[in-house]
Amino acid sequence: MNKLQETRIKNNYSCQFMANKLNISKSFYWQIENKKRRMSYEIAVRIANIFSTKPDNIFYEEYSKKQEC
């Protein structure tokens, strides 16, 4: 499970809830969460704001792993 999905579930938020908060479709959000679609920095910041955190706290670890390969 990736950090975004883990954080969403920990906060008892559904994919639909997240999509509504971000003003995007549920399928678009699902694709972001499941790495089927890339997100803009703006979306990353908006997602982090929903969880009252910084984007790095959710996305940096996965990004840094990709850079190591």
PDB file of C-alpha atoms in Angstrom:
ATOM      1  CA  MET A   1       0.000   0.000   0.000  1.00  0.00           C
ATOM      2  CA  ASN A   2       1.394   3.407  -0.874  1.00  0.00           C
ATOM      3  CA  LYS A   3       1.652   6.302   1.574  1.00  0.00           C
ATOM      4  CA  LEU A   4      -1.226   8.286   0.013  1.00  0.00           C
ATOM      5  CA  GLN A   5      -3.631   5.374   0.249  1.00  0.00           C
ATOM      6  CA  GLU A   6      -2.400   4.551   3.739  1.00  0.00           C
ATOM      7  CA  THR A   7      -2.948   8.142   4.906  1.00  0.00           C
ATOM      8  CA  ARG A   8      -6.409   8.308   3.322  1.00  0.00           C
ATOM      9  CA  ILE A   9      -7.526   5.070   4.982  1.00  0.00           C
ATOM     10  CA  LYS A  10      -6.035   6.089   8.343  1.00  0.00           C
ATOM     11  CA  ASN A  11      -8.194   9.226   8.218  1.00  0.00           C
ATOM     12  CA  ASN A  12     -11.297   7.239   7.208  1.00  0.00           C
ATOM     13  CA  TYR A  13     -11.654   9.128   3.926  1.00  0.00           C
ATOM     14  CA  SER A  14     -13.087   7.497   0.824  1.00  0.00           C
ATOM     15  CA  CYS A  15     -11.795   8.023  -2.696  1.00  0.00           C
ATOM     16  CA  GLN A  16     -15.027   9.895  -3.394  1.00  0.00           C
ATOM     17  CA  PHE A  17     -14.446  12.207  -0.415  1.00  0.00           C
ATOM     18  CA  MET A  18     -10.938  13.000  -1.652  1.00  0.00           C
ATOM     19  CA  ALA A  19     -12.147  13.590  -5.197  1.00  0.00           C
ATOM     20  CA  ASN A  20     -14.852  15.955  -3.951  1.00  0.00           C
ATOM     21  CA  LYS A  21     -12.360  17.912  -1.835  1.00  0.00           C
ATOM     22  CA  LEU A  22      -9.979  18.189  -4.801  1.00  0.00           C
ATOM     23  CA  ASN A  23     -12.768  18.971  -7.266  1.00  0.00           C
ATOM     24  CA  ILE A  24     -11.757  16.101  -9.553  1.00  0.00           C
ATOM     25  CA  SER A  25     -13.505  12.880 -10.554  1.00  0.00           C
ATOM     26  CA  LYS A  26     -13.310   9.792  -8.389  1.00  0.00           C
ATOM     27  CA  SER A  27     -11.666   7.848 -11.216  1.00  0.00           C
ATOM     28  CA  PHE A  28      -9.016  10.547 -11.669  1.00  0.00           C
ATOM     29  CA  TYR A  29      -8.221  10.428  -7.935  1.00  0.00           C
ATOM     30  CA  TRP A  30      -8.120   6.614  -7.995  1.00  0.00           C
ATOM     31  CA  GLN A  31      -5.667   6.728 -10.895  1.00  0.00           C
ATOM     32  CA  ILE A  32      -3.402   9.112  -8.961  1.00  0.00           C
ATOM     33  CA  GLU A  33      -3.493   6.904  -5.883  1.00  0.00           C
ATOM     34  CA  ASN A  34      -2.762   3.771  -7.899  1.00  0.00           C
ATOM     35  CA  LYS A  35       0.027   5.379  -9.961  1.00  0.00           C
ATOM     36  CA  LYS A  36      -1.889   5.126 -13.223  1.00  0.00           C
ATOM     37  CA  ARG A  37      -1.714   8.899 -13.666  1.00  0.00           C
ATOM     38  CA  ARG A  38       0.803  11.529 -12.659  1.00  0.00           C
ATOM     39  CA  MET A  39      -0.294  14.496 -10.633  1.00  0.00           C
ATOM     40  CA  SER A  40       0.704  18.109 -10.775  1.00  0.00           C
ATOM     41  CA  TYR A  41       2.509  19.799  -7.913  1.00  0.00           C
ATOM     42  CA  GLU A  42      -0.672  21.801  -7.284  1.00  0.00           C
ATOM     43  CA  ILE A  43      -2.676  18.603  -6.730  1.00  0.00           C
ATOM     44  CA  ALA A  44       0.050  17.247  -4.419  1.00  0.00           C
ATOM     45  CA  VAL A  45      -0.158  20.419  -2.327  1.00  0.00           C
ATOM     46  CA  ARG A  46      -3.958  20.287  -2.245  1.00  0.00           C
ATOM     47  CA  ILE A  47      -3.871  16.630  -1.149  1.00  0.00           C
ATOM     48  CA  ALA A  48      -1.375  17.449   1.597  1.00  0.00           C
ATOM     49  CA  ASN A  49      -3.590  20.319   2.767  1.00  0.00           C
ATOM     50  CA  ILE A  50      -6.507  17.924   3.227  1.00  0.00           C
ATOM     51  CA  PHE A  51      -4.340  15.974   5.677  1.00  0.00           C
ATOM     52  CA  SER A  52      -2.862  19.149   7.244  1.00  0.00           C
ATOM     53  CA  THR A  53       0.663  18.169   6.284  1.00  0.00           C
ATOM     54  CA  LYS A  54       3.344  18.924   3.693  1.00  0.00           C
ATOM     55  CA  PRO A  55       3.545  17.119   0.332  1.00  0.00           C
ATOM     56  CA  ASP A  56       6.959  15.685   1.277  1.00  0.00           C
ATOM     57  CA  ASN A  57       5.403  13.811   4.201  1.00  0.00           C
ATOM     58  CA  ILE A  58       3.204  11.876   1.772  1.00  0.00           C
ATOM     59  CA  PHE A  59       5.131  11.714  -1.492  1.00  0.00           C
ATOM     60  CA  TYR A  60       8.867  12.170  -0.882  1.00  0.00           C
ATOM     61  CA  GLU A  61       9.723   8.635   0.221  1.00  0.00           C
ATOM     62  CA  GLU A  62       8.285   7.055  -2.943  1.00  0.00           C
ATOM     63  CA  TYR A  63       9.908   9.715  -5.130  1.00  0.00           C
ATOM     64  CA  SER A  64      13.325   9.172  -3.564  1.00  0.00           C
ATOM     65  CA  LYS A  65      13.063   5.408  -4.096  1.00  0.00           C
ATOM     66  CA  LYS A  66      12.456   5.987  -7.818  1.00  0.00           C
ATOM     67  CA  GLN A  67      15.540   8.193  -8.020  1.00  0.00           C
ATOM     68  CA  GLU A  68      17.767   5.473  -6.507  1.00  0.00           C
ATOM     69  CA  CYS A  69      17.040   2.986  -9.312  1.00  0.00           C
TER      70      CYS A  69
END
